[in-house]
Each structure stands twice: as structure tokens, then as C-alpha cells.
mmCIF file of C-alpha atoms in Angstrom:
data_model
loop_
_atom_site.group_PDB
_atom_site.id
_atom_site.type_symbol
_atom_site.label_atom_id
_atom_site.label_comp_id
_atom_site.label_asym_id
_atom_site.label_seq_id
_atom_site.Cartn_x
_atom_site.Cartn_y
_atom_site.Cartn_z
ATOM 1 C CA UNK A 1 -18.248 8.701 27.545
ATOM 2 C CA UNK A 2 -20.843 9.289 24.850
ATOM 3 C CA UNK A 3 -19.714 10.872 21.919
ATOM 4 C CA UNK A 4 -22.372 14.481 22.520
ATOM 5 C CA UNK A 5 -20.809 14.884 25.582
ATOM 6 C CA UNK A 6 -17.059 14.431 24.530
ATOM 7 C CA UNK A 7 -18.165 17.084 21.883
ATOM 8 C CA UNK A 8 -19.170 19.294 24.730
ATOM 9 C CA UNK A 9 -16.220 19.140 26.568
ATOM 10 C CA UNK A 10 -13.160 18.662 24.063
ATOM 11 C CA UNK A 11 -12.441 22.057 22.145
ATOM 12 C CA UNK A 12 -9.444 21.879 20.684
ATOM 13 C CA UNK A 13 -7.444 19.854 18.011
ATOM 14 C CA UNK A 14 -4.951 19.007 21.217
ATOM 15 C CA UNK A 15 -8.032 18.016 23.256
ATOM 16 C CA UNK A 16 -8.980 15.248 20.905
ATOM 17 C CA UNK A 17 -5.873 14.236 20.023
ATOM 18 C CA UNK A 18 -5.115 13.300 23.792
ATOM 19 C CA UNK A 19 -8.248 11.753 24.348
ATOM 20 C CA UNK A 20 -7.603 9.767 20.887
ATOM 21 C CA UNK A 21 -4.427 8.476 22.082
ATOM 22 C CA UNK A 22 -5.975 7.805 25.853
ATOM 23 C CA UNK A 23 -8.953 5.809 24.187
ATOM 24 C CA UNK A 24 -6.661 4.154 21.796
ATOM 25 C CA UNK A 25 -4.184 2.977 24.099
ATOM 26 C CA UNK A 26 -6.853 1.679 27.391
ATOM 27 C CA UNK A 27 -8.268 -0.120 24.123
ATOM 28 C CA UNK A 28 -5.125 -1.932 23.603
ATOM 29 C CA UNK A 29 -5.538 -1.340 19.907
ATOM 30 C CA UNK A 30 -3.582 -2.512 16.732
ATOM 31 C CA UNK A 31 -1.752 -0.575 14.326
ATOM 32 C CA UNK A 32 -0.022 -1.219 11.466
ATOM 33 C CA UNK A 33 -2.244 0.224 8.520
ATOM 34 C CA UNK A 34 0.211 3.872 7.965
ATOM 35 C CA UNK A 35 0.545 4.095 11.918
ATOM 36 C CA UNK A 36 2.602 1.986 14.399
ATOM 37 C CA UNK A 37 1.779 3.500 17.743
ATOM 38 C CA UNK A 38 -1.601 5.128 19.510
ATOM 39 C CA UNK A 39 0.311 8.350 19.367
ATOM 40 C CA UNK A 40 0.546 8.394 15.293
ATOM 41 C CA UNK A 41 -2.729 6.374 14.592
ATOM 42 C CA UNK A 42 -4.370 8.774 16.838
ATOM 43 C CA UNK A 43 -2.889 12.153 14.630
ATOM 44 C CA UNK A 44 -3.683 10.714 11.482
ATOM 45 C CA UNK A 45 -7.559 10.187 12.625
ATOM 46 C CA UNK A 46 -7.245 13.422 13.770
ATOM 47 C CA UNK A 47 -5.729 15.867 11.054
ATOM 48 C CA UNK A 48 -6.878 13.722 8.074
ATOM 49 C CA UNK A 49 -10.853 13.833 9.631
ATOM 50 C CA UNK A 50 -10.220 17.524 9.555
ATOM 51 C CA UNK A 51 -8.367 17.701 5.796
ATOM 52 C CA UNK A 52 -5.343 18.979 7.389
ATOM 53 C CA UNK A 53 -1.859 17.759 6.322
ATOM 54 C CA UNK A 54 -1.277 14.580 8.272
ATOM 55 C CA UNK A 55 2.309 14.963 9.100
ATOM 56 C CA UNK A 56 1.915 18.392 10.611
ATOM 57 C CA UNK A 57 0.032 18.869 14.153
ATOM 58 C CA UNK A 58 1.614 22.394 14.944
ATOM 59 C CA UNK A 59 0.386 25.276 14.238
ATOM 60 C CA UNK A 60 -3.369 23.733 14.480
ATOM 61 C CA UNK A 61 -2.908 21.859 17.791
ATOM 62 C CA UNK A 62 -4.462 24.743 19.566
ATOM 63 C CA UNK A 63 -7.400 25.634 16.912
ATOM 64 C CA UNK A 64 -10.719 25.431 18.635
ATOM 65 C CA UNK A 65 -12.967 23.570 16.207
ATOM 66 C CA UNK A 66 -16.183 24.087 15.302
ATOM 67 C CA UNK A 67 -19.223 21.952 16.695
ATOM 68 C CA UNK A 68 -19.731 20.242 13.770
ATOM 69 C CA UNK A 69 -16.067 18.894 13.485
ATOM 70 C CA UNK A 70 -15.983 18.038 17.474
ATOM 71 C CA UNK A 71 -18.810 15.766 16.865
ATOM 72 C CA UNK A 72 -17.239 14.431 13.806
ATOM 73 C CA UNK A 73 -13.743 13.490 16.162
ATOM 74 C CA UNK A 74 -15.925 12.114 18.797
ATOM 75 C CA UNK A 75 -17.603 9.777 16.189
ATOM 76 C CA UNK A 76 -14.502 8.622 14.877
ATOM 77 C CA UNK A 77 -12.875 8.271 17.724
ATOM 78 C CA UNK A 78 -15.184 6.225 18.872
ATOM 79 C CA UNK A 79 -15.589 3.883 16.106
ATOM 80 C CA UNK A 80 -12.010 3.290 16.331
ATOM 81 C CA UNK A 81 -12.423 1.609 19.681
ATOM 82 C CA UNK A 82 -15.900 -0.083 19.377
ATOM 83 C CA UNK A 83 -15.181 -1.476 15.235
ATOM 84 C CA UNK A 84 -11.529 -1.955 15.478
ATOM 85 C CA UNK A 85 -11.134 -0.820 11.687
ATOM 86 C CA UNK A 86 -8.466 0.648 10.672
ATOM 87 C CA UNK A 87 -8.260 4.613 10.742
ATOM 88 C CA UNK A 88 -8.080 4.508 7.130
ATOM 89 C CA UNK A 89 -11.500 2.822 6.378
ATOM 90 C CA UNK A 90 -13.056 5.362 8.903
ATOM 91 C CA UNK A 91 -11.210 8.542 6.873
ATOM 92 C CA UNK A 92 -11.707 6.998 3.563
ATOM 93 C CA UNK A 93 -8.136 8.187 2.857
ATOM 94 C CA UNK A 94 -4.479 6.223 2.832
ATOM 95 C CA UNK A 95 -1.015 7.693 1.926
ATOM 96 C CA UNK A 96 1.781 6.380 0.131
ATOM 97 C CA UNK A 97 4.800 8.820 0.704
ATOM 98 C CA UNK A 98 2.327 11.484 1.154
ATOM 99 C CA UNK A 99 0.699 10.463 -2.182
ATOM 100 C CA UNK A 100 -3.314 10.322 -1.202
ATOM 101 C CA UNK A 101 -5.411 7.673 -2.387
ATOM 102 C CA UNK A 102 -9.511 6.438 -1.863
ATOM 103 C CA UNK A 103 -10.049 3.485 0.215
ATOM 104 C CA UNK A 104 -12.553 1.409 2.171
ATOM 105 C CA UNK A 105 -13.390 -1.991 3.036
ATOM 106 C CA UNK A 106 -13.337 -3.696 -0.703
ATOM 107 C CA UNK A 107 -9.664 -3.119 -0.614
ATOM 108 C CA UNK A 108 -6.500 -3.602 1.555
ATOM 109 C CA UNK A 109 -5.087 -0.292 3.029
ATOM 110 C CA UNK A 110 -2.456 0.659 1.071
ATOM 111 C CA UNK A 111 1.132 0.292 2.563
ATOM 112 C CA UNK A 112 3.399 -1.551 0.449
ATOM 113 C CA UNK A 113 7.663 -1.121 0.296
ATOM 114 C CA UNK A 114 7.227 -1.012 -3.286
ATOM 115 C CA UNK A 115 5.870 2.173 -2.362
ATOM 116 C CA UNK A 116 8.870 3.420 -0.772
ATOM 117 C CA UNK A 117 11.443 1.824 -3.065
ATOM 118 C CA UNK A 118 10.305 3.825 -5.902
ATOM 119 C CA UNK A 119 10.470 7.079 -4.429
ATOM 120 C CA UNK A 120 14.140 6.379 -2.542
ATOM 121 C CA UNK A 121 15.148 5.496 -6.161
ATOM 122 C CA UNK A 122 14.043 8.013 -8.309
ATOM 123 C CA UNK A 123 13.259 10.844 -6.715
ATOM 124 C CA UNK A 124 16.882 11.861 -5.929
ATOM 125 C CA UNK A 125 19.093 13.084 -7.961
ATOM 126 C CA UNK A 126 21.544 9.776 -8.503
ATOM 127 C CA UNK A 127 20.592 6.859 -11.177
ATOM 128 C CA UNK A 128 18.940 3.673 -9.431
ATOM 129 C CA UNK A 129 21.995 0.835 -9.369
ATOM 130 C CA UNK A 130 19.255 -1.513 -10.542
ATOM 131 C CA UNK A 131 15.893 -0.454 -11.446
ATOM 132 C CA UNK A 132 15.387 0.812 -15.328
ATOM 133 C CA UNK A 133 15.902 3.997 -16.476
ATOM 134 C CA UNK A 134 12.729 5.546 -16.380
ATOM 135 C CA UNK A 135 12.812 7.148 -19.820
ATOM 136 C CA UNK A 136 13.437 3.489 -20.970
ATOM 137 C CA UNK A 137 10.562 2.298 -19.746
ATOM 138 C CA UNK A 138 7.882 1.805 -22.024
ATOM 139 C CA UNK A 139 5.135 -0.584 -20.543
ATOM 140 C CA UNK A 140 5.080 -1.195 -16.569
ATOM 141 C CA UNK A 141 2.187 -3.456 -15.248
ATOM 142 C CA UNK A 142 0.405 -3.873 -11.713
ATOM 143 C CA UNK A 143 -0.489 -6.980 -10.852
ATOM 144 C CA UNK A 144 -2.558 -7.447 -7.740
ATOM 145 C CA UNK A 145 -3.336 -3.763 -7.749
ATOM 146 C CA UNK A 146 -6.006 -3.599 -5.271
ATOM 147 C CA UNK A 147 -6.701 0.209 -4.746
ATOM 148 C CA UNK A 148 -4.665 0.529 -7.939
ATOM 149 C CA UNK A 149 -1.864 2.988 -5.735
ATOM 150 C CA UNK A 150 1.014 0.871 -7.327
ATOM 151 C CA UNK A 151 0.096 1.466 -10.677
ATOM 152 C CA UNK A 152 -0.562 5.192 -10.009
ATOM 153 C CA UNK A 153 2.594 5.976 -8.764
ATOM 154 C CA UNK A 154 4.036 4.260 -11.782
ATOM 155 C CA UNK A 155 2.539 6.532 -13.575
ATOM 156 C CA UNK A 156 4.481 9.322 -11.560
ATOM 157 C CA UNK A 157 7.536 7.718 -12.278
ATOM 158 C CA UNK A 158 7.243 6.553 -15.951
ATOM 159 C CA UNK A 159 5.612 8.984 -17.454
ATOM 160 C CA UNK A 160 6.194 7.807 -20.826
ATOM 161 C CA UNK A 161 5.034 4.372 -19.953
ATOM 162 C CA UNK A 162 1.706 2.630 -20.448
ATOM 163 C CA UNK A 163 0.356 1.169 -17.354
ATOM 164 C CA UNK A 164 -1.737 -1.949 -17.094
ATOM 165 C CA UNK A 165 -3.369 -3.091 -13.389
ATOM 166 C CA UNK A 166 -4.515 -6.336 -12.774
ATOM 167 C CA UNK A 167 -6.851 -7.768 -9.695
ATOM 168 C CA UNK A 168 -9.334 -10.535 -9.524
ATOM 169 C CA UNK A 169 -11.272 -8.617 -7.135
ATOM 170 C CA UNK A 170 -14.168 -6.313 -8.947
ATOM 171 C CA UNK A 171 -14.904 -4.867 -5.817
ATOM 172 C CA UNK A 172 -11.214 -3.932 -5.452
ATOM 173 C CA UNK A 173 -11.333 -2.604 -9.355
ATOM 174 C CA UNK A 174 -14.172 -0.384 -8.149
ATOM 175 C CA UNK A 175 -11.654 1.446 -6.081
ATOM 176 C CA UNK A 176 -8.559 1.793 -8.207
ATOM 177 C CA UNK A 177 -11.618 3.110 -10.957
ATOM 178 C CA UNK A 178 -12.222 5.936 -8.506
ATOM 179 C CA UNK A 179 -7.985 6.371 -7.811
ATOM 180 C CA UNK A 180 -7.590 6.290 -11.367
ATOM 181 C CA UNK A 181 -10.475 9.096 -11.956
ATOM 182 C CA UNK A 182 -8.883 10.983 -9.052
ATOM 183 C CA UNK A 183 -5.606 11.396 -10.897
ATOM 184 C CA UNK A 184 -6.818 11.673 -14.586
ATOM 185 C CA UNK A 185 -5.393 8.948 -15.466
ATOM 186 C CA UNK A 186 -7.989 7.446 -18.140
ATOM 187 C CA UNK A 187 -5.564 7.394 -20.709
ATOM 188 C CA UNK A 188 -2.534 6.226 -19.325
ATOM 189 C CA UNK A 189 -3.581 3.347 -16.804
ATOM 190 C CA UNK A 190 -5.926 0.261 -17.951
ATOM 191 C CA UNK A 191 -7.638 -1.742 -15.188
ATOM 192 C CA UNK A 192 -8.219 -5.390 -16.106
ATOM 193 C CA UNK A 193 -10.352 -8.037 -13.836
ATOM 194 C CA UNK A 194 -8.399 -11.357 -13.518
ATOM 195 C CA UNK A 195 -6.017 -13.602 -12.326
ATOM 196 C CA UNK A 196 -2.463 -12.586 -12.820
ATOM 197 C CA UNK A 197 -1.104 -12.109 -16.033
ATOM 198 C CA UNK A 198 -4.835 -14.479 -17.169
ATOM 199 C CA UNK A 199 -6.032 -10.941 -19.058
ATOM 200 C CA UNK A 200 -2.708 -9.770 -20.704
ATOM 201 C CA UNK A 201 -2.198 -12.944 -23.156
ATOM 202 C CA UNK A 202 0.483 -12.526 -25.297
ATOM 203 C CA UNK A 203 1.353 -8.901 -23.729
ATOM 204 C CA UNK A 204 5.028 -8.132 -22.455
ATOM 205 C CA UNK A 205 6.707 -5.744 -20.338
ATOM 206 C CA UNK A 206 9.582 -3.120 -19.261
ATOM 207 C CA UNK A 207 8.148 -3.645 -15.733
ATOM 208 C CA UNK A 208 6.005 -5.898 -13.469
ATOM 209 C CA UNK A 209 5.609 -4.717 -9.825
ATOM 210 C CA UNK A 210 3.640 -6.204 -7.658
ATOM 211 C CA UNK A 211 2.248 -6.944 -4.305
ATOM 212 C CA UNK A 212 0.850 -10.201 -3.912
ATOM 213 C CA UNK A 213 -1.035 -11.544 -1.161
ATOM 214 C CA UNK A 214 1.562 -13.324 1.064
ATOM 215 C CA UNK A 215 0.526 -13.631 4.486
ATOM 216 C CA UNK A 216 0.579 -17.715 5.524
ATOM 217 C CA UNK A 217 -2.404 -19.487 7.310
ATOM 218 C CA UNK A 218 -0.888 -19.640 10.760
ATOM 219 C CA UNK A 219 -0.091 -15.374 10.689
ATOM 220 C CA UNK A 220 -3.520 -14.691 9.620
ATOM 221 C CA UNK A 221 -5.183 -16.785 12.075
ATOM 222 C CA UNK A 222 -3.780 -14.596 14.434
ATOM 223 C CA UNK A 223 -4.954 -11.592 12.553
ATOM 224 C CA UNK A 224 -6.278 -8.697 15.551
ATOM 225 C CA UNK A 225 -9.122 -7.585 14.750
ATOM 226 C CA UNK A 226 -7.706 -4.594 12.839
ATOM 227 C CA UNK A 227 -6.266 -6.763 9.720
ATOM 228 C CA UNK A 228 -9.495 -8.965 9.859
ATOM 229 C CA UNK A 229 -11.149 -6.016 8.592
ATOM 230 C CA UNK A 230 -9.738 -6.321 5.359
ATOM 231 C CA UNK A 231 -10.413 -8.566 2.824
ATOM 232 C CA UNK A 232 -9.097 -12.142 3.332
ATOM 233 C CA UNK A 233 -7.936 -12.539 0.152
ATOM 234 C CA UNK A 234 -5.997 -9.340 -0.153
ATOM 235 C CA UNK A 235 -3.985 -11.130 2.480
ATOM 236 C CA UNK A 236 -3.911 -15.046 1.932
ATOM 237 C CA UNK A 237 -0.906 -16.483 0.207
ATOM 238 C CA UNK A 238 -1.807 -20.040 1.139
ATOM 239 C CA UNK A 239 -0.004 -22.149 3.310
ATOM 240 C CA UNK A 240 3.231 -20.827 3.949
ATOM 241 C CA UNK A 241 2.742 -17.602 2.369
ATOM 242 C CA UNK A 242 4.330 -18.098 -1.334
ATOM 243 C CA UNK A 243 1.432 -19.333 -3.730
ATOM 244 C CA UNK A 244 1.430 -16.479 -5.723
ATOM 245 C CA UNK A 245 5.037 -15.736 -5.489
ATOM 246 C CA UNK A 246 5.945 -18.919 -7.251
ATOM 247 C CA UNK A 247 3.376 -18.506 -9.691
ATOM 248 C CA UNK A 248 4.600 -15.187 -10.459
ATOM 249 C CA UNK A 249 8.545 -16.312 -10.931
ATOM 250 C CA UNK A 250 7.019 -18.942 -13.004
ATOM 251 C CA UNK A 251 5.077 -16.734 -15.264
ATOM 252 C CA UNK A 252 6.696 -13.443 -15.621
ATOM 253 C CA UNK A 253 9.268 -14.297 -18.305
ATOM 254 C CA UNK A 254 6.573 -14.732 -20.435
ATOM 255 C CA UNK A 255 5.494 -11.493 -19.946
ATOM 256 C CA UNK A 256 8.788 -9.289 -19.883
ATOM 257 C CA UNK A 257 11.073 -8.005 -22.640
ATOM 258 C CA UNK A 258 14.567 -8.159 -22.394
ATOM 259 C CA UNK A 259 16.638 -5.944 -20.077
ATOM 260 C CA UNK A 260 12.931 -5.207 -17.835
ATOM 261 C CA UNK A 261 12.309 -7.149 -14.399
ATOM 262 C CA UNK A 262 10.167 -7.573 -11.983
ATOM 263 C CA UNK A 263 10.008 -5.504 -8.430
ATOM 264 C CA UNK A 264 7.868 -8.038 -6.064
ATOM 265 C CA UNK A 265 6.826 -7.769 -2.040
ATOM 266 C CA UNK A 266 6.653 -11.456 -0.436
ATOM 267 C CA UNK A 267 6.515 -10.730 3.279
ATOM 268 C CA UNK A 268 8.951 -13.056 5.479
ATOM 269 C CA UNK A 269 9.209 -15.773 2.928
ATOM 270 C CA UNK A 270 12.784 -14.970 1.415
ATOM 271 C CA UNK A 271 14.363 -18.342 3.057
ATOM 272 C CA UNK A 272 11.974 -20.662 0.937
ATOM 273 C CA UNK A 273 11.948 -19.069 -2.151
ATOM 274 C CA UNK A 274 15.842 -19.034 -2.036
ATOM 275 C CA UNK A 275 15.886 -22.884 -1.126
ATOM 276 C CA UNK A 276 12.864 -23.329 -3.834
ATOM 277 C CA UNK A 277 14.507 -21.958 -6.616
ATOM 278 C CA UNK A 278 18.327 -21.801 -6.473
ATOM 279 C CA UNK A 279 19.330 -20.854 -9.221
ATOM 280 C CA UNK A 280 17.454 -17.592 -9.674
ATOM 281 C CA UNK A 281 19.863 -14.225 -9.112
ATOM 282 C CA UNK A 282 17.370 -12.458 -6.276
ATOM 283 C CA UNK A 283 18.093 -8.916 -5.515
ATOM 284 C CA UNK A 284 16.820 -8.264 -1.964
ATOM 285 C CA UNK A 285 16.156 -4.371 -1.357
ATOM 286 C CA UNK A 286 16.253 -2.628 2.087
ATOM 287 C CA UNK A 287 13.421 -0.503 3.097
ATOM 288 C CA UNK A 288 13.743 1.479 6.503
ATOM 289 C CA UNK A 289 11.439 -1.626 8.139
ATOM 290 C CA UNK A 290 12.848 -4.376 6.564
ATOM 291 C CA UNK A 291 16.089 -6.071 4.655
ATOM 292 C CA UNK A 292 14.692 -8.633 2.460
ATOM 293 C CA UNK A 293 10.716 -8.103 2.104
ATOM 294 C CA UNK A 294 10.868 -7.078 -1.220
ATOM 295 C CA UNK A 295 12.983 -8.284 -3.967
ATOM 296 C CA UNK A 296 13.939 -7.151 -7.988
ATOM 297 C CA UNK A 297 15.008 -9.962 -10.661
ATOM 298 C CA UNK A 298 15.604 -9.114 -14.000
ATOM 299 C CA UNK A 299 14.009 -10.692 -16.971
ATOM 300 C CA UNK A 300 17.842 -12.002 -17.733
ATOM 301 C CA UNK A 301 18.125 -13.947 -14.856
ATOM 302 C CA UNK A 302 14.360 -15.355 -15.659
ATOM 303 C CA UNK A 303 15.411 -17.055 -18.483
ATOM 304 C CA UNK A 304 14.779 -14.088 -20.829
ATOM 305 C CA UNK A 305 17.085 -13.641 -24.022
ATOM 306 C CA UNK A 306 18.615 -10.445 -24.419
ATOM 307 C CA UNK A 307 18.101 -8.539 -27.622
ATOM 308 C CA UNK A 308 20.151 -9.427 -30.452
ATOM 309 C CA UNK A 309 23.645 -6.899 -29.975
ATOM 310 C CA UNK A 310 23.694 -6.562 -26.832
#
């Protein structure tokens, strides 16, 4: 049905949110970018197109929109079925724990367990059993930081920390520039172009977190269409997924002081880097999708000395 004439006959937020999740579904589309189901992909288009909160339908389901925001749903709506992006390229808007950030194409959408982790340890009321006390946490660094969320939220978190972000892409710096203007964050978070720890020579840290491209050949040649969309090498971890990984294990104790670590997403790979490297005291950390996607190592058990009295 052409978009005019869904905008003639759709009135209400209700309207186009059933004929969102009607399109979405016949389309047999993919999820997976903030959304796992036509239902919830189909609300977020919805409520964040309209710059209402995106976890809260009622009491706007039965709002009659103006003609100008019915032909905006019916364009959306539609390019979600004919392009196959992700609603979050089409908004220009991902979330983080309700945390909004800028995105489009130059960048992956944001969705990382780090994400989670850091708000299910410190924003309760109960010490993390693990990660650093904020207020001891001085320096905290990004790498891979893409839209440059990570390193924003460690700013939330530390706020008595300087943060450094780090991503090869300068098309993906361009975005975490406009995240970092968002927040005001000038003064607290750097942006550096390069390859993993390349630009911070000499430089150590409380903190590394990071979320590495770790998706293996064989998973992104099945890619649907909606994870094409993004950049390849946001994704590609090389053959089985771990490139970076190792180079990361191999190169953080260079780059952390004693009694930091390093909080790091790898995917599905746990089984070979726990057969690769033995010896090394892994930490794996349950998120509510997954048991060992995401794992914490402190600089100790890299190889790091400990400070003289302790």
C-alpha cells in the first residue's frame, strides 16, 4: 500500500503500530539491533519517530497524530521493509539502558553487555564483587569505541576519571564527536583515530573496556540483510572470531596499572580463548542474554606487578 494512502487511512499511534508489526512480520524481518521481535522493533520505530519515551506505548496508543507525523510512520515503516536497515539507522537514535545516543550507517548500532554490566554493578546500592571502586578509578579507556557510547557511559560512572576512546574508523570518530558534543563531554573524553592501544604509547590505565569486533567469517556470511547494513568491520574478528581478542590479552598489560583490569565482549568464543591461553584467571560475567559473552581479568592476573605494599 503506498505510503499517502496508509497516511490517509491510519490515525492513530495504535493504527501504525499494528500495521508496523503486520508489515514487519509478512516481511519476515530481522531483529536484533535493541529489538528481538516485530512486536518491539515495531514500538521502538514507532514512539522514538514520534520523540516519545520508547518503553512506554500507553497513554499515547490512542493519540490521533497529526498529518505530518502519519506520513512520517508510513515512510518509515516502509523503509523498514523495502531497505532492511535497522530501525535505528532510520530513527537516527539507539539506547543503552535508556541512555540515548546518535547513530547511522558509519557506525554499528549500539548494543553491547558491557552496557548492561555497568549499570547492574553500580547503579545499586551494593559494591561490585569485582569491578573497581569507582572513586578509585582514575583513567578508563575505550577501545573500539565506535559511536563512542562505551566511553560515555564511563563517564557516568567514573566521574572522576579521564576517558580516552579509540577506533580506527574516522567515519565512526565522526559519530562518537557528535555523542561526545551531545553530552558535554569535551573535557572529560578524548577521541583518538587508530589501531588499539597504536595512539596511547606509553599511556596506562585503571580501566580498559572494550568491544571488539568478534563475529567469525562463517556467522557473518550468513549475516540477514539487517547486520549487512552495518559496517563490515565493526563486525569482523577474522576467522574464528578472536583476532582482536588475543591481541588485546596480549597488549593490555602494557597499558594497565596495578590493581585495574580489563572488562572485554568476545561473542561465542570463550572455549578457544580458554584452551588458547590457560593460564589466564578469566572472570566470565552473566548478562540476562548470555553466561560467558563478556569477561573481566585483572591487570594481576595479566602479568602486572602490584604496587610496592600491597
Amino acid at each position: 500500500m503506498p505510503e499517502t494512502k496508509v497516511a490517509d487511512e491510519l490515525l492513530t499511534l495504535r493504527d501504525y503500530w499494528r500495521y508496523a508489526i503486520s508489515r514487519f512480520s509478512a516481511a519476515k524481518l530481522s531483529f536484533g539491533h535493541g529489538t528481538t521481535t516485530a512486536v518491539d522493533d515495531a514500538a521502538f520505530l514507532v514512539l522514538d519517530s514520534l520523540d516519545l519515551p520508547i518503553d512506554t506505548l500507553d497513554p499515547f496508543l490512542d493519540a490521533r497524530l497529526t498529518s505530518a507525523e502519519r506520513k512520517l510512520l508510513a515512510e518509515r515503516i516502509e523503509a523498514r521493509v523495502t531497505t532492511r536497515k535497522p530501525s535505528a539507522y532510520l530513527t537516527g537514535r539507539s539506547y543503552i539502558q535508556g541512555i540515548r545516543f546518535y547513530v547511522d550507517e558509519r557506525v554499528i548500532v549500539p548494543r553491547s553487555f558491557i552496557g548492561e554490566i555497568l549499570f547492574s554493578e553500580y547503579d545499586g546500592e551494593e559494591d561490585s564483587l569485582y569491578l573497581p571502586d569507582p572513586n578509585d578509578v582514575e583513567s578508563v579507556v575505550d577501545i573500539c569505541t565506535g559511536s563512542g557510547c562505551l566511553a560515555i557511559l564511563a563517564t557516568r560512572f567514573f566521574p572522576l576519571a579521564a576517558v580516552d576512546a579509540v577506533d580506527l574508523s574516522a567515519d565512526a570518530l565522526d559519530v562518537a564527536e557528535k555523542n561526545r558534543q551531545a553530552y558535554g563531554l569535551e573535557d572529560q573524553l578524548t577521541l583518538h583515530p587508530g589501531d588499539l592501544f597504536t595512539p596511547l604509547s606509553g599511556r596506562k590505565f585503571d580501566l580498559i573496556i572494550t568491544n571488539p569486533p568478534y563475529v567469525d567469517h562463517e556467522a557473518m556470511d550468513a549475516f540477514p540483510a539487517e547486520y549487512r547494513a552495518e559496517p563490515a568491520m565493526a563486525h569482523d574478528g577474522g576467522e574464528d572470531g578472536l583476532d582482536l581478542v588475543r591481541t588485546l590479552l596480549t597488549e593490555a598489560p602494557k597499558h594497565l596499572n596495578p590493581g585495574g583490569g580489563m572488562l572485554c565482549e568476545i561473542g561465542r568464543g570463550r572455549d578457544i580463548l580458554e584452551a588458547e591461553f590457560p593460564d589466564l584467571d578469566f572472570l566470565w560475567v552473566e548478562t540476562t542474554e548470555e553466561e560467558d559473552a563478556v569477561f573481566w581479568i585483572t591487570a594481576e592476573a595479566l602479568g602486572v606487578k602490584a604496587k610496592k605494599g600491597k
